[in-house]
């Protein structure tokens, strides 16, 4: 190693998996996959290396019968049509055509087999994409502004910054053994469309007067994350010029690597170190590593649009537009991606953009071509003008494929959204997130209404059920939603949500969002409705 693993000084402070990582770096499994397991097959993979598959961006798929899931890094959510076609071809050949858009702007495959992985790695590399370190205890996919370079609401184009930071950390063995997963967010959009507060490290747009000149740059946030014990990131009192983003990212990641907790896996995220140290001590340690930095300036975040872009919108350059498409529950397929690539080449700028809301954007559409794009057949399902509830429903993978999930989520979320669209007329769009386990890949905590799957045992048998939480938001007054008491069987959860939404509709004030409404009336009315519903 090029650095000294200072955390090994006291082996009693290391969990079992830390010894697995010290025995063989996670990145080394990539070569082993190509040279050994792809040749000898699934049964040749020992448990330790199966755990290291994450560094290749690969997980075993439920029910552990030889199929795998793979995530592909899409930096900032921006891909070329050549990349989109390459992804679609992989899905067609090896993944039964299935392509999911994740809440970290990645593309996710299923049904892969180990003997196919070398060809998949090569096909990805041929179009400049990688699955490497999309999972594992390492810097994962960097999320960012999917509108970078075309955004009327960005302070600067962050495309090159995201690529610079990604290129530095990707396959960098100095940072391939972190205490746990590590997520970065870089955006200069004033509506916080890269969800800064739930990332380990985030950069948000800011300005500061330096030497009498207003300078555009970033504020820095550390220690955000969800799962069982969610934490909102804390802002450090520093201002970062664009050319210093990489330096700061290296410093923060070094602190996590060298000082992050490794004794218990469930207590190893950066958020726990930040919570114990506090932002002041964290800043002091960072300054020791990277040198003095200016104090924070003026934040340019003015709100949060939750990374939703559906509809037709003007770009920074006059005469050009982007069209935000709804991908119901984030699930698409190879045929749709091929059609989108054709549209992007024929009418747009040759790019397809993914969002943290699991949706897709087509960009660079001239004014006189908008109608042509809107008339394309694929936009009948991937609609720019979706129904209200379907447009704001997010779901994790669920137990269809995920070994951690205890309930099915994708189809359930779709059915709930369809039910609400059929039974409730509402001008406000309410964000509903559904997750199948506490890891919260579907980002349940920041939703207006969050649903977390559980199993309920009754004399009649075991049933899928959900815990319900209300009132989450980010940016100003950021807070996680609050969980109500009482689990609801999955088969009737849509009817409960209908009551919640109608109560909001009947009692809200003019212009009041669902989050603002919950903030004003509290959770008590929703708790009462839930209790009455369960008793009926």
Tab-separated table of N, CA and C in Angstrom, residues 169-286:
chain	number	residue	atom	x	y	z
A	169	UNK	N	-10.273	9.053	-7.775
A	169	UNK	CA	-10.584	8.015	-6.796
A	169	UNK	C	-10.829	6.636	-7.407
A	170	UNK	N	-11.286	6.584	-8.645
A	170	UNK	CA	-11.621	5.296	-9.251
A	170	UNK	C	-10.386	4.414	-9.370
A	171	UNK	N	-10.447	3.221	-8.780
A	171	UNK	CA	-9.360	2.231	-8.804
A	171	UNK	C	-8.094	2.723	-8.098
A	172	UNK	N	-8.231	3.720	-7.234
A	172	UNK	CA	-7.102	4.257	-6.476
A	172	UNK	C	-6.950	3.444	-5.193
A	173	UNK	N	-5.899	2.645	-5.107
A	173	UNK	CA	-5.733	1.747	-3.978
A	173	UNK	C	-5.428	2.464	-2.670
A	174	UNK	N	-5.105	3.728	-2.722
A	174	UNK	CA	-4.962	4.494	-1.488
A	174	UNK	C	-6.307	4.665	-0.781
A	175	UNK	N	-7.395	4.494	-1.534
A	175	UNK	CA	-8.724	4.730	-0.958
A	175	UNK	C	-9.699	3.587	-1.258
A	176	UNK	N	-9.177	2.420	-1.539
A	176	UNK	CA	-10.054	1.288	-1.846
A	176	UNK	C	-10.408	0.468	-0.615
A	177	UNK	N	-9.874	0.852	0.545
A	177	UNK	CA	-10.210	0.172	1.796
A	177	UNK	C	-10.632	1.219	2.818
A	178	UNK	N	-11.871	1.664	2.705
A	178	UNK	CA	-12.451	2.594	3.668
A	178	UNK	C	-13.247	1.798	4.707
A	179	UNK	N	-13.615	2.411	5.820
A	179	UNK	CA	-14.379	1.664	6.834
A	179	UNK	C	-15.706	1.128	6.317
A	180	UNK	N	-16.385	1.861	5.467
A	180	UNK	CA	-17.640	1.430	4.860
A	180	UNK	C	-17.813	2.189	3.553
A	181	UNK	N	-18.998	2.075	2.968
A	181	UNK	CA	-19.287	2.779	1.723
A	181	UNK	C	-19.187	4.285	1.940
A	182	UNK	N	-18.932	5.006	0.842
A	182	UNK	CA	-18.624	6.437	0.939
A	182	UNK	C	-19.206	7.126	-0.290
A	183	UNK	N	-20.110	8.062	-0.046
A	183	UNK	CA	-20.886	8.660	-1.129
A	183	UNK	C	-20.639	10.163	-1.213
A	184	UNK	N	-20.377	10.612	-2.454
A	184	UNK	CA	-20.095	12.031	-2.700
A	184	UNK	C	-21.155	12.654	-3.606
A	185	UNK	N	-21.362	13.949	-3.409
A	185	UNK	CA	-22.329	14.725	-4.172
A	185	UNK	C	-21.689	16.052	-4.546
A	186	UNK	N	-21.748	16.410	-5.832
A	186	UNK	CA	-21.169	17.671	-6.312
A	186	UNK	C	-22.166	18.331	-7.247
A	187	UNK	N	-22.673	19.487	-6.858
A	187	UNK	CA	-23.640	20.185	-7.708
A	187	UNK	C	-23.570	21.677	-7.451
A	188	UNK	N	-23.763	22.459	-8.517
A	188	UNK	CA	-23.845	23.915	-8.389
A	188	UNK	C	-25.252	24.409	-8.686
A	189	UNK	N	-26.221	23.508	-8.660
A	189	UNK	CA	-27.617	23.867	-8.884
A	189	UNK	C	-28.215	24.466	-7.609
A	190	UNK	N	-28.976	25.541	-7.743
A	190	UNK	CA	-29.475	26.262	-6.572
A	190	UNK	C	-30.654	25.570	-5.905
A	191	UNK	N	-31.144	24.473	-6.514
A	191	UNK	CA	-32.248	23.717	-5.914
A	191	UNK	C	-31.777	22.378	-5.340
A	192	UNK	N	-30.485	22.271	-5.048
A	192	UNK	CA	-29.955	21.116	-4.312
A	192	UNK	C	-30.378	19.797	-4.947
A	193	UNK	N	-30.213	19.697	-6.273
A	193	UNK	CA	-30.724	18.498	-6.945
A	193	UNK	C	-29.790	17.296	-6.873
A	194	UNK	N	-28.762	17.384	-6.016
A	194	UNK	CA	-27.934	16.206	-5.745
A	194	UNK	C	-28.002	15.823	-4.266
A	195	UNK	N	-29.029	16.309	-3.563
A	195	UNK	CA	-29.354	15.841	-2.200
A	195	UNK	C	-28.154	15.897	-1.264
A	196	UNK	N	-27.570	17.071	-1.096
A	196	UNK	CA	-26.326	17.212	-0.342
A	196	UNK	C	-26.383	16.604	1.048
A	197	UNK	N	-27.482	16.829	1.763
A	197	UNK	CA	-27.516	16.498	3.192
A	197	UNK	C	-27.513	15.011	3.498
A	198	UNK	N	-27.693	14.142	2.505
A	198	UNK	CA	-27.700	12.712	2.795
A	198	UNK	C	-26.468	12.015	2.230
A	199	UNK	N	-25.431	12.795	1.912
A	199	UNK	CA	-24.185	12.232	1.413
A	199	UNK	C	-23.070	12.361	2.453
A	200	UNK	N	-22.089	11.451	2.358
A	200	UNK	CA	-20.940	11.529	3.258
A	200	UNK	C	-20.171	12.830	3.052
A	201	UNK	N	-20.018	13.214	1.798
A	201	UNK	CA	-19.335	14.467	1.446
A	201	UNK	C	-20.114	15.128	0.326
A	202	UNK	N	-20.408	16.411	0.497
A	202	UNK	CA	-21.183	17.114	-0.530
A	202	UNK	C	-20.653	18.525	-0.725
A	203	UNK	N	-20.730	18.980	-1.975
A	203	UNK	CA	-20.363	20.346	-2.340
A	203	UNK	C	-21.604	21.027	-2.912
A	204	UNK	N	-21.948	22.194	-2.343
A	204	UNK	CA	-23.130	22.931	-2.782
A	204	UNK	C	-22.735	24.342	-3.194
A	205	UNK	N	-23.501	25.001	-4.067
A	205	UNK	CA	-23.096	26.291	-4.629
A	205	UNK	C	-23.076	27.413	-3.595
A	206	UNK	N	-22.055	28.250	-3.706
A	206	UNK	CA	-21.897	29.381	-2.788
A	206	UNK	C	-21.046	30.446	-3.470
A	207	UNK	N	-21.062	31.636	-2.919
A	207	UNK	CA	-20.180	32.713	-3.372
A	207	UNK	C	-19.516	33.347	-2.160
A	208	UNK	N	-18.402	34.027	-2.411
A	208	UNK	CA	-17.706	34.732	-1.337
A	208	UNK	C	-16.899	35.875	-1.938
A	209	UNK	N	-16.902	36.994	-1.265
A	209	UNK	CA	-16.074	38.123	-1.690
A	209	UNK	C	-14.649	37.865	-1.237
A	210	UNK	N	-13.745	37.694	-2.196
A	210	UNK	CA	-12.337	37.451	-1.911
A	210	UNK	C	-11.512	38.504	-2.650
A	211	UNK	N	-10.740	39.263	-1.894
A	211	UNK	CA	-9.941	40.357	-2.476
A	211	UNK	C	-10.813	41.310	-3.279
A	212	UNK	N	-12.013	41.563	-2.758
A	212	UNK	CA	-12.908	42.521	-3.378
A	212	UNK	C	-13.674	41.996	-4.575
A	213	UNK	N	-13.526	40.712	-4.887
A	213	UNK	CA	-14.183	40.131	-6.055
A	213	UNK	C	-15.107	39.000	-5.603
A	214	UNK	N	-16.332	39.004	-6.154
A	214	UNK	CA	-17.240	37.909	-5.839
A	214	UNK	C	-16.767	36.644	-6.554
A	215	UNK	N	-16.484	35.635	-5.776
A	215	UNK	CA	-15.946	34.383	-6.289
A	215	UNK	C	-16.994	33.282	-6.175
A	216	UNK	N	-17.174	32.529	-7.248
A	216	UNK	CA	-18.104	31.402	-7.248
A	216	UNK	C	-17.375	30.154	-6.779
A	217	UNK	N	-18.001	29.414	-5.897
A	217	UNK	CA	-17.395	28.188	-5.402
A	217	UNK	C	-18.410	27.314	-4.704
A	218	UNK	N	-17.973	26.698	-3.606
A	218	UNK	CA	-18.812	25.712	-2.936
A	218	UNK	C	-18.715	25.811	-1.429
A	219	UNK	N	-19.779	25.414	-0.779
A	219	UNK	CA	-19.744	25.057	0.631
A	219	UNK	C	-19.603	23.542	0.732
A	220	UNK	N	-19.155	23.078	1.887
A	220	UNK	CA	-18.842	21.670	2.074
A	220	UNK	C	-19.649	21.103	3.231
A	221	UNK	N	-20.201	19.921	2.992
A	221	UNK	CA	-20.999	19.211	3.990
A	221	UNK	C	-20.412	17.831	4.196
A	222	UNK	N	-20.412	17.349	5.456
A	222	UNK	CA	-19.870	16.025	5.744
A	222	UNK	C	-20.791	15.276	6.704
A	223	UNK	N	-20.788	13.958	6.563
A	223	UNK	CA	-21.438	13.120	7.561
A	223	UNK	C	-22.908	12.842	7.364
A	224	UNK	N	-23.427	12.981	6.141
A	224	UNK	CA	-24.814	12.622	5.900
A	224	UNK	C	-24.950	11.145	5.572
A	225	UNK	N	-26.146	10.621	5.776
A	225	UNK	CA	-26.394	9.227	5.444
A	225	UNK	C	-27.715	8.762	6.013
A	226	UNK	N	-28.262	7.695	5.472
A	226	UNK	CA	-29.588	7.220	5.869
A	226	UNK	C	-29.459	5.925	6.661
A	227	UNK	N	-30.128	4.868	6.268
A	227	UNK	CA	-30.133	3.571	6.931
A	227	UNK	C	-30.818	3.640	8.291
A	228	UNK	N	-30.460	2.716	9.213
A	228	UNK	CA	-31.166	2.594	10.486
A	228	UNK	C	-31.042	3.855	11.337
A	229	UNK	N	-29.864	4.477	11.310
A	229	UNK	CA	-29.630	5.696	12.083
A	229	UNK	C	-29.268	6.823	11.114
A	230	UNK	N	-30.273	7.508	10.576
A	230	UNK	CA	-29.998	8.553	9.589
A	230	UNK	C	-29.409	9.810	10.217
A	231	UNK	N	-28.509	10.452	9.482
A	231	UNK	CA	-27.894	11.702	9.920
A	231	UNK	C	-27.956	12.698	8.766
A	232	UNK	N	-28.286	13.931	9.077
A	232	UNK	CA	-28.140	15.012	8.110
A	232	UNK	C	-26.703	15.511	8.161
A	233	UNK	N	-26.123	15.778	6.985
A	233	UNK	CA	-24.742	16.244	6.922
A	233	UNK	C	-24.591	17.587	7.634
A	234	UNK	N	-23.383	17.826	8.136
A	234	UNK	CA	-23.049	19.073	8.815
A	234	UNK	C	-22.181	19.937	7.899
A	235	UNK	N	-22.450	21.241	7.893
A	235	UNK	CA	-21.652	22.141	7.055
A	235	UNK	C	-20.359	22.520	7.767
A	236	UNK	N	-19.259	22.458	7.027
A	236	UNK	CA	-17.979	22.929	7.534
A	236	UNK	C	-17.829	24.409	7.219
A	237	UNK	N	-17.152	25.134	8.070
A	237	UNK	CA	-16.969	26.572	7.881
A	237	UNK	C	-15.788	26.830	6.948
A	238	UNK	N	-15.950	26.425	5.693
A	238	UNK	CA	-14.939	26.707	4.682
A	238	UNK	C	-15.621	27.041	3.366
A	239	UNK	N	-14.899	27.778	2.538
A	239	UNK	CA	-15.334	28.086	1.176
A	239	UNK	C	-14.317	27.483	0.228
A	240	UNK	N	-14.801	26.801	-0.808
A	240	UNK	CA	-13.931	26.042	-1.698
A	240	UNK	C	-14.062	26.562	-3.124
A	241	UNK	N	-12.954	27.018	-3.689
A	241	UNK	CA	-12.960	27.392	-5.099
A	241	UNK	C	-13.073	26.128	-5.964
A	242	UNK	N	-13.576	26.265	-7.183
A	242	UNK	CA	-13.742	25.073	-8.031
A	242	UNK	C	-12.471	24.252	-8.186
A	243	UNK	N	-11.332	24.915	-8.313
A	243	UNK	CA	-10.083	24.183	-8.514
A	243	UNK	C	-9.585	23.485	-7.240
A	244	UNK	N	-10.251	23.722	-6.125
A	244	UNK	CA	-9.836	23.115	-4.859
A	244	UNK	C	-10.760	21.965	-4.420
A	245	UNK	N	-11.764	21.660	-5.203
A	245	UNK	CA	-12.708	20.609	-4.817
A	245	UNK	C	-11.989	19.282	-4.624
A	246	UNK	N	-11.121	18.907	-5.552
A	246	UNK	CA	-10.418	17.632	-5.438
A	246	UNK	C	-9.565	17.589	-4.179
A	247	UNK	N	-8.862	18.669	-3.898
A	247	UNK	CA	-8.022	18.717	-2.702
A	247	UNK	C	-8.838	18.472	-1.440
A	248	UNK	N	-9.988	19.106	-1.359
A	248	UNK	CA	-10.851	18.930	-0.191
A	248	UNK	C	-11.394	17.509	-0.138
A	249	UNK	N	-11.793	16.975	-1.296
A	249	UNK	CA	-12.311	15.600	-1.331
A	249	UNK	C	-11.254	14.608	-0.860
A	250	UNK	N	-10.025	14.790	-1.275
A	250	UNK	CA	-8.945	13.911	-0.829
A	250	UNK	C	-8.764	14.020	0.682
A	251	UNK	N	-8.796	15.249	1.204
A	251	UNK	CA	-8.617	15.446	2.635
A	251	UNK	C	-9.709	14.788	3.460
A	252	UNK	N	-10.964	14.995	3.063
A	252	UNK	CA	-12.084	14.414	3.813
A	252	UNK	C	-12.039	12.893	3.742
A	253	UNK	N	-11.742	12.349	2.571
A	253	UNK	CA	-11.703	10.904	2.412
A	253	UNK	C	-10.542	10.296	3.198
A	254	UNK	N	-9.435	11.005	3.281
A	254	UNK	CA	-8.297	10.545	4.080
A	254	UNK	C	-8.672	10.470	5.559
A	255	UNK	N	-9.394	11.472	6.039
A	255	UNK	CA	-9.838	11.448	7.438
A	255	UNK	C	-10.726	10.233	7.687
A	256	UNK	N	-11.643	9.984	6.784
A	256	UNK	CA	-12.530	8.826	6.945
A	256	UNK	C	-11.725	7.536	6.936
A	257	UNK	N	-10.792	7.424	6.005
A	257	UNK	CA	-9.974	6.213	5.907
A	257	UNK	C	-9.168	5.967	7.185
A	258	UNK	N	-8.553	7.016	7.727
A	258	UNK	CA	-7.606	6.846	8.828
A	258	UNK	C	-8.244	6.918	10.209
A	259	UNK	N	-9.375	7.616	10.325
A	259	UNK	CA	-9.977	7.825	11.636
A	259	UNK	C	-11.388	7.236	11.751
A	260	UNK	N	-11.964	6.819	10.633
A	260	UNK	CA	-13.296	6.241	10.676
A	260	UNK	C	-13.319	4.951	11.484
A	261	UNK	N	-14.462	4.627	12.028
A	261	UNK	CA	-14.588	3.472	12.920
A	261	UNK	C	-14.641	2.173	12.120
A	262	UNK	N	-13.887	1.183	12.595
A	262	UNK	CA	-13.826	-0.116	11.922
A	262	UNK	C	-14.141	-1.273	12.869
A	263	UNK	N	-14.602	-0.965	14.084
A	263	UNK	CA	-14.850	-2.017	15.060
A	263	UNK	C	-16.165	-2.743	14.797
A	264	UNK	N	-17.199	-1.993	14.399
A	264	UNK	CA	-18.514	-2.568	14.135
A	264	UNK	C	-18.985	-2.087	12.768
A	265	UNK	N	-19.388	-3.021	11.917
A	265	UNK	CA	-19.796	-2.662	10.557
A	265	UNK	C	-20.966	-1.679	10.565
A	266	UNK	N	-21.901	-1.853	11.494
A	266	UNK	CA	-23.075	-0.994	11.501
A	266	UNK	C	-22.773	0.395	12.073
A	267	UNK	N	-21.542	0.604	12.529
A	267	UNK	CA	-21.166	1.899	13.112
A	267	UNK	C	-19.928	2.460	12.412
A	268	UNK	N	-19.781	2.147	11.138
A	268	UNK	CA	-18.538	2.469	10.436
A	268	UNK	C	-18.672	3.573	9.393
A	269	UNK	N	-19.843	4.140	9.217
A	269	UNK	CA	-20.008	5.223	8.243
A	269	UNK	C	-19.395	6.527	8.769
A	270	UNK	N	-19.072	7.431	7.870
A	270	UNK	CA	-18.487	8.718	8.246
A	270	UNK	C	-19.404	9.496	9.185
A	271	UNK	N	-20.716	9.311	9.057
A	271	UNK	CA	-21.662	10.080	9.859
A	271	UNK	C	-21.428	9.894	11.354
A	272	UNK	N	-20.975	8.722	11.767
A	272	UNK	CA	-20.757	8.484	13.188
A	272	UNK	C	-19.513	9.226	13.685
A	273	UNK	N	-18.477	9.286	12.862
A	273	UNK	CA	-17.288	10.054	13.225
A	273	UNK	C	-17.610	11.536	13.317
A	274	UNK	N	-18.350	12.058	12.334
A	274	UNK	CA	-18.721	13.477	12.349
A	274	UNK	C	-19.593	13.791	13.569
A	275	UNK	N	-20.511	12.896	13.897
A	275	UNK	CA	-21.373	13.120	15.059
A	275	UNK	C	-20.559	13.183	16.346
A	276	UNK	N	-19.529	12.355	16.454
A	276	UNK	CA	-18.704	12.350	17.656
A	276	UNK	C	-17.733	13.524	17.701
A	277	UNK	N	-17.137	13.839	16.587
A	277	UNK	CA	-16.159	14.927	16.536
A	277	UNK	C	-16.819	16.303	16.530
A	278	UNK	N	-17.910	16.423	15.789
A	278	UNK	CA	-18.496	17.729	15.538
A	278	UNK	C	-17.800	18.398	14.359
A	279	UNK	N	-18.489	19.331	13.678
A	279	UNK	CA	-17.909	19.950	12.482
A	279	UNK	C	-16.658	20.773	12.758
A	280	UNK	N	-16.536	21.335	13.960
A	280	UNK	CA	-15.369	22.175	14.254
A	280	UNK	C	-14.094	21.333	14.310
A	281	UNK	N	-14.135	20.235	15.070
A	281	UNK	CA	-12.958	19.366	15.149
A	281	UNK	C	-12.653	18.764	13.783
A	282	UNK	N	-13.700	18.393	13.045
A	282	UNK	CA	-13.483	17.809	11.715
A	282	UNK	C	-12.778	18.817	10.816
A	283	UNK	N	-13.209	20.067	10.882
A	283	UNK	CA	-12.561	21.104	10.069
A	283	UNK	C	-11.101	21.264	10.469
A	284	UNK	N	-10.817	21.254	11.757
A	284	UNK	CA	-9.435	21.400	12.224
A	284	UNK	C	-8.549	20.308	11.645
A	285	UNK	N	-9.026	19.071	11.692
A	285	UNK	CA	-8.244	17.964	11.144
A	285	UNK	C	-8.071	18.102	9.631
A	286	UNK	N	-9.125	18.564	8.961
A	286	UNK	CA	-9.041	18.764	7.509
A	286	UNK	C	-8.002	19.822	7.173
